[in-house]
Short mmCIF file of C-alpha atoms and ligand atoms in Angstrom, two decimals:
data_model
loop_
_atom_site.label_atom_id
_atom_site.label_comp_id
_atom_site.label_asym_id
_atom_site.label_seq_id
_atom_site.Cartn_x
_atom_site.Cartn_y
_atom_site.Cartn_z
CA MET A 9 183.73 28.90 143.82
CA THR A 10 184.53 31.50 141.17
CA LEU A 11 181.87 33.83 139.92
CA GLN A 12 180.60 33.06 136.47
CA PRO A 13 179.37 36.14 134.60
CA THR A 14 175.78 35.69 133.49
CA ASN A 15 176.15 38.33 130.82
CA GLN A 16 178.83 40.38 129.19
CA PRO A 17 179.94 43.21 131.43
CA ILE A 18 179.00 46.81 130.70
CA ASN A 19 182.77 47.34 130.76
CA GLN A 20 184.32 50.75 130.38
CA SER A 21 182.26 53.63 129.11
CA ALA A 22 184.75 53.73 126.22
CA ASN A 23 182.73 50.83 124.83
CA TRP A 24 179.64 53.01 124.64
CA GLN A 25 181.69 55.51 122.68
CA HIS A 26 183.08 53.02 120.17
CA ILE A 27 180.50 50.34 119.48
CA ASP A 28 181.54 48.35 116.43
CA THR A 29 179.65 45.63 114.57
CA THR A 30 181.28 42.83 116.58
CA GLN A 31 179.72 44.16 119.80
CA SER A 32 176.50 45.64 118.47
CA ASP A 33 174.26 42.65 119.29
CA TYR A 34 175.14 43.00 122.96
CA PHE A 35 174.42 46.75 123.00
CA ILE A 36 171.21 46.42 120.98
CA ASP A 37 169.97 43.75 123.39
CA TYR A 38 170.94 45.96 126.34
CA LEU A 39 169.04 48.97 124.92
CA ASP A 40 165.99 46.84 124.07
CA THR A 41 165.86 45.41 127.59
CA ALA A 42 166.07 48.91 129.05
CA THR A 43 163.42 50.30 126.72
CA ALA A 44 161.07 47.42 127.52
CA GLN A 45 160.76 48.55 131.17
CA ALA A 46 157.47 50.34 131.83
CA GLU A 47 159.14 53.18 133.74
CA MET A 48 161.57 53.78 130.88
CA GLN A 49 158.62 54.02 128.49
CA ARG A 50 156.87 56.46 130.84
CA TYR A 51 159.79 58.86 131.15
CA LYS A 52 160.60 58.63 127.44
CA GLN A 53 157.01 59.52 126.51
CA LYS A 54 157.25 62.48 128.87
CA THR A 55 160.46 63.67 127.20
CA TYR A 56 158.59 63.74 123.87
CA ASP A 57 156.04 66.11 125.44
CA LEU A 58 158.68 68.22 127.15
CA ILE A 59 160.75 68.70 124.00
CA GLY A 60 157.64 69.92 122.18
CA ALA A 61 157.23 67.11 119.66
CA VAL A 62 154.21 68.46 117.78
CA PRO A 63 153.42 68.45 114.05
CA GLY A 64 155.75 70.57 111.95
CA VAL A 65 158.79 70.90 114.22
CA ALA A 66 162.39 69.83 113.56
CA LEU A 67 164.02 67.80 116.32
CA LEU A 68 167.44 66.26 116.92
CA ASP A 69 167.94 63.14 119.07
CA ILE A 70 171.62 63.07 120.03
CA GLY A 71 173.07 59.64 120.87
CA CYS A 72 169.94 58.03 119.44
CA GLY A 73 171.15 54.42 119.77
CA THR A 74 168.77 52.05 118.01
CA GLY A 75 166.57 54.96 116.94
CA ASP A 76 163.33 54.06 118.74
CA ASP A 77 162.98 57.53 120.29
CA ALA A 78 163.72 59.34 117.02
CA ILE A 79 161.11 57.17 115.28
CA ALA A 80 158.56 57.91 118.03
CA LEU A 81 159.34 61.63 117.69
CA ALA A 82 158.94 61.41 113.90
CA GLN A 83 155.48 59.90 114.38
CA ARG A 84 154.59 62.98 116.41
CA VAL A 85 156.07 65.67 114.16
CA GLY A 86 154.42 64.18 111.06
CA ALA A 87 155.13 64.90 107.43
CA THR A 88 155.43 68.66 107.98
CA GLY A 89 158.29 68.29 110.45
CA TYR A 90 161.36 66.09 110.58
CA VAL A 91 163.63 64.32 113.02
CA VAL A 92 167.34 63.58 112.86
CA GLY A 93 168.79 60.80 114.99
CA LEU A 94 172.55 61.08 115.45
CA ASP A 95 174.88 58.55 117.02
CA ARG A 96 178.60 57.93 117.04
CA SER A 97 178.16 54.23 116.40
CA GLU A 98 177.78 53.21 112.75
CA ALA A 99 176.49 49.81 113.88
CA LEU A 100 173.67 51.37 115.93
CA ILE A 101 172.81 53.81 113.13
CA GLU A 102 172.50 50.83 110.75
CA GLU A 103 170.14 49.17 113.25
CA ALA A 104 168.15 52.42 113.60
CA ARG A 105 167.74 52.62 109.82
CA ARG A 106 166.51 49.00 109.80
CA ARG A 107 163.83 49.94 112.36
CA ILE A 108 162.13 52.55 110.16
CA THR A 109 159.03 50.71 109.00
CA ASP A 110 156.64 53.52 108.10
CA ASP A 111 157.01 56.44 105.74
CA LEU A 112 158.39 58.83 108.34
CA ALA A 113 160.34 62.08 108.14
CA VAL A 114 163.33 60.70 110.05
CA ILE A 115 166.94 60.37 109.03
CA PHE A 116 169.81 58.78 110.92
CA ALA A 117 173.36 60.07 110.78
CA VAL A 118 176.70 59.06 112.26
CA GLY A 119 178.30 61.89 114.20
CA ASP A 120 179.88 63.06 117.43
CA SER A 121 177.87 65.01 120.00
CA HIS A 122 180.98 67.08 120.75
CA ASN A 123 181.07 68.41 117.15
CA LEU A 124 177.60 68.29 115.68
CA PRO A 125 177.57 68.32 111.87
CA PHE A 126 174.77 70.91 111.67
CA SER A 127 174.73 74.67 111.27
CA ALA A 128 173.54 76.98 114.03
CA ASN A 129 169.81 77.24 114.81
CA SER A 130 168.88 74.16 112.69
CA PHE A 131 166.43 72.56 115.13
CA ASP A 132 163.43 73.51 117.25
CA GLY A 133 164.64 71.17 119.97
CA CYS A 134 167.40 68.75 120.97
CA ARG A 135 166.95 65.67 123.11
CA VAL A 136 169.80 63.67 124.71
CA ASP A 137 168.81 60.53 126.60
CA ARG A 138 171.33 58.50 128.66
CA VAL A 139 174.31 59.80 126.69
CA PHE A 140 176.00 62.52 128.77
CA MET A 141 177.18 59.96 131.32
CA HIS A 142 179.37 58.37 128.62
CA LEU A 143 180.85 61.49 127.03
CA ASP A 144 184.36 62.89 127.35
CA ASP A 145 182.96 66.40 127.77
CA PRO A 146 179.23 66.79 128.58
CA GLN A 147 179.61 70.58 128.86
CA ARG A 148 180.91 70.79 125.30
CA ALA A 149 178.07 68.52 124.09
CA LEU A 150 175.56 70.82 125.79
CA SER A 151 177.11 73.87 124.06
CA GLU A 152 176.79 72.05 120.76
CA ALA A 153 173.16 71.16 121.43
CA ILE A 154 172.51 74.83 122.25
CA ARG A 155 174.31 76.01 119.10
CA VAL A 156 172.20 73.89 116.74
CA THR A 157 168.91 74.77 118.51
CA ARG A 158 167.07 77.90 117.38
CA PRO A 159 166.65 80.77 119.88
CA GLY A 160 163.65 79.96 122.05
CA GLY A 161 163.97 76.24 121.26
CA ARG A 162 164.25 73.55 123.92
CA ILE A 163 167.13 71.37 125.02
CA LEU A 164 166.41 68.26 127.09
CA VAL A 165 168.94 65.96 128.74
CA ARG A 166 168.09 62.89 130.76
CA ASP A 167 170.53 60.74 132.71
CA PRO A 168 170.57 58.46 135.73
CA ASP A 169 172.70 59.08 138.79
CA TRP A 170 174.39 55.78 139.55
CA GLU A 171 175.19 56.60 143.15
CA THR A 172 171.45 56.39 143.78
CA LEU A 173 171.27 52.71 142.88
CA VAL A 174 170.00 50.93 145.98
CA ILE A 175 169.71 47.18 146.37
CA ASP A 176 168.06 45.41 149.29
CA CYS A 177 170.75 43.30 151.00
CA ARG A 178 172.18 42.64 154.46
CA ASP A 179 175.60 44.35 154.18
CA ARG A 180 174.72 47.84 152.95
CA ASP A 181 178.27 49.15 153.50
CA LEU A 182 179.74 46.47 151.30
CA SER A 183 176.99 46.94 148.71
CA ARG A 184 177.69 50.69 148.49
CA ARG A 185 181.41 49.99 148.14
CA ILE A 186 180.91 47.43 145.36
CA LEU A 187 178.42 49.52 143.41
CA ASN A 188 180.23 52.85 143.73
CA ALA A 189 183.55 51.32 142.65
CA HIS A 190 181.83 49.62 139.74
CA PHE A 191 179.98 52.63 138.37
CA ASP A 192 182.83 55.06 139.02
CA GLY A 193 185.04 52.69 137.03
CA ALA A 194 182.56 51.73 134.32
CA ILE A 195 180.76 55.00 133.63
CA ARG A 196 182.70 58.13 132.71
CA HIS A 197 180.33 60.49 134.58
CA SER A 198 178.49 58.20 136.97
CA ALA A 199 177.02 61.13 138.99
CA ILE A 200 175.93 63.22 135.98
CA GLY A 201 172.26 63.00 136.97
CA ARG A 202 172.69 65.42 139.86
CA GLN A 203 174.96 67.70 137.80
CA LEU A 204 172.62 68.37 134.88
CA TYR A 205 170.73 71.20 136.56
CA ARG A 206 174.01 73.04 137.27
CA LEU A 207 175.31 72.44 133.73
CA PHE A 208 172.12 73.92 132.28
CA ARG A 209 172.28 76.95 134.58
CA GLN A 210 176.00 77.49 133.84
CA ALA A 211 175.25 77.33 130.11
CA GLY A 212 172.90 80.32 130.52
CA LEU A 213 169.72 78.56 129.40
CA ASP A 214 166.34 80.09 130.24
CA HIS A 215 163.53 78.39 132.15
CA VAL A 216 165.79 75.62 133.43
CA ALA A 217 163.84 72.96 135.31
CA VAL A 218 164.19 69.41 136.53
CA ALA A 219 161.01 68.59 134.68
CA ASP A 220 160.78 64.91 135.58
CA THR A 221 162.41 62.36 137.84
CA SER A 222 162.13 58.64 137.39
CA THR A 223 162.71 55.73 139.72
CA LEU A 224 163.45 52.53 137.86
CA VAL A 225 162.55 49.63 140.13
CA LEU A 226 163.77 46.21 139.01
CA THR A 227 162.70 43.12 140.91
CA GLU A 228 164.37 40.50 138.71
CA PHE A 229 168.04 39.79 139.27
CA ALA A 230 168.65 38.82 135.62
CA THR A 231 167.38 42.17 134.32
CA ALA A 232 169.31 44.14 136.95
CA ASP A 233 172.41 42.09 136.14
CA GLN A 234 172.07 42.84 132.45
CA LEU A 235 171.42 46.57 132.92
CA TYR A 236 173.73 47.24 135.86
CA GLY A 237 176.40 44.56 135.49
CA LEU A 238 176.10 43.23 139.05
CA THR A 239 178.22 40.14 138.34
CA ASP A 240 180.80 42.36 136.72
CA ALA A 241 180.63 44.69 139.73
CA ALA A 242 181.38 41.77 142.07
CA GLU A 243 184.31 40.63 139.94
CA ARG A 244 185.69 44.15 139.74
CA ALA A 245 185.42 44.51 143.52
CA GLN A 246 187.07 41.13 144.12
CA ALA A 247 189.98 42.16 141.92
CA GLN A 248 190.25 45.48 143.78
CA TRP A 249 189.86 44.06 147.29
CA PRO A 250 191.05 40.41 147.25
CA GLU A 251 190.70 40.30 151.05
CA LEU A 252 186.92 40.76 150.57
CA HIS A 253 186.61 37.94 148.03
CA ASP A 254 184.27 35.80 150.15
CA PRO A 255 181.96 38.57 151.46
CA ILE A 256 181.61 39.89 147.90
CA GLU A 257 180.74 36.41 146.65
CA ALA A 258 178.20 36.13 149.49
CA TRP A 259 176.73 39.50 148.45
CA LEU A 260 176.12 38.29 144.92
CA GLU A 261 174.74 34.95 146.11
CA GLU A 262 172.40 36.76 148.49
CA LEU A 263 170.99 38.77 145.57
CA GLN A 264 170.50 35.62 143.51
CA GLN A 265 168.85 33.88 146.46
CA ALA A 266 166.57 36.87 146.98
CA ASP A 267 165.57 36.52 143.34
CA ARG A 268 164.77 32.82 143.80
CA ASN A 269 162.62 33.81 146.79
CA GLY A 270 160.85 36.52 144.76
CA GLN A 271 162.36 39.21 147.01
CA PHE A 272 165.03 40.89 144.87
CA PHE A 273 164.69 44.70 144.91
CA SER A 274 166.72 47.42 143.22
CA ALA A 275 165.97 51.05 142.36
CA VAL A 276 167.83 53.90 140.67
CA LEU A 277 166.95 57.54 140.05
CA GLY A 278 167.04 59.39 136.73
CA PHE A 279 166.65 63.12 136.09
CA THR A 280 165.22 64.94 133.08
CA VAL A 281 166.38 68.54 132.80
CA VAL A 282 165.03 71.02 130.24
CA GLY A 283 165.90 74.58 129.31
CA CYS A 284 165.33 77.08 126.49
CA LYS A 285 167.96 78.73 124.32
CA PRO A 286 167.79 82.46 125.13
CA ILE A 287 166.44 84.68 122.35
CA SER A 288 169.52 86.86 122.89
CA LEU A 289 171.69 83.99 121.55
CA SER A 290 170.29 84.33 118.02
C1 SAM B 307 173.03 54.25 126.75
S1 SAM B 307 172.96 54.56 125.03
C2 SAM B 307 171.45 55.51 124.92
C3 SAM B 307 170.79 55.38 123.57
C4 SAM B 307 169.44 56.09 123.43
N1 SAM B 307 169.54 57.51 123.65
C5 SAM B 307 168.42 55.49 124.38
O1 SAM B 307 168.00 56.15 125.34
O2 SAM B 307 168.04 54.33 124.15
C6 SAM B 307 174.21 55.76 124.74
C7 SAM B 307 174.36 56.11 123.27
O3 SAM B 307 175.27 57.22 123.13
C8 SAM B 307 176.05 57.01 121.97
N2 SAM B 307 177.24 57.83 122.09
C9 SAM B 307 178.29 57.67 122.94
N3 SAM B 307 179.19 58.63 122.76
C10 SAM B 307 178.71 59.44 121.78
C11 SAM B 307 179.18 60.64 121.15
N4 SAM B 307 180.35 61.19 121.50
N5 SAM B 307 178.42 61.20 120.19
C12 SAM B 307 177.23 60.65 119.83
N6 SAM B 307 176.74 59.52 120.38
C13 SAM B 307 177.46 58.93 121.35
C14 SAM B 307 176.29 55.51 121.97
O4 SAM B 307 176.70 55.02 120.70
C15 SAM B 307 174.92 54.98 122.41
O5 SAM B 307 174.07 54.77 121.32
#
């Protein structure tokens, strides 16, 4: 029996860097499924607090996707502040603009996090959620976020660490092999979550802290398959290790059977790191 993908694969991270209109429905659906998870909502709300989203401040959401976070931030900063959502994808920026329903001080712009189209010290804070893992050069993007933030302002980056994805199954060795090969192949910086603290320290930010950690537990195979590409992972592993074709197929079937029995379990860690731009960098 050949494995039939139940959804489009996450594919290479290059896709997250160049999302055109032909693929945007898939990515919008992916982001909406992720955002709908209670734990995602919890950590996102916390990032709004940590970045200092209070009336009157100017904030930048880098890699804003469909714009939901920028809109939520705009609701907090009110008419006396403003929020800019920036994303490389024109298709996602169009979707973000469609999602503005109220009279909010939010604008959406197409741009690259490696070369932000803003002058120095333009914002009170910059937020970057689930973007660094896809970038060519996260260090450069962090420097850019620091440049456009005013001295004393906050920078916040949040990313998962894909090597922490655990799934309850019999053959844990095989599972680790499948998942690590998949995420190392599909995500440019699959272990960025654990590296953020070091990147912040190396960048010379003040008051650097891992201010929040999140554990996203998914107990439905279909949702995990959509967000993690488990079917795609199995296919990738079968192509890489043809001699393991049958055990890999059994792995995927075991997960689907666990789901039918109401026993599917997966969990992955995410890290939110914050720091302040030193006053000396004015
Ligand atoms: C996983 S999505 C996260 C979207 C949003 N931050 C959220 O949490 O829902 C990654 C986003 O980063 C954007 N992106 C990828 N490379 C980028 C770059 N070089 N500059 C700006 N945005 C980029 C993608 O278009 C996509 O919207």
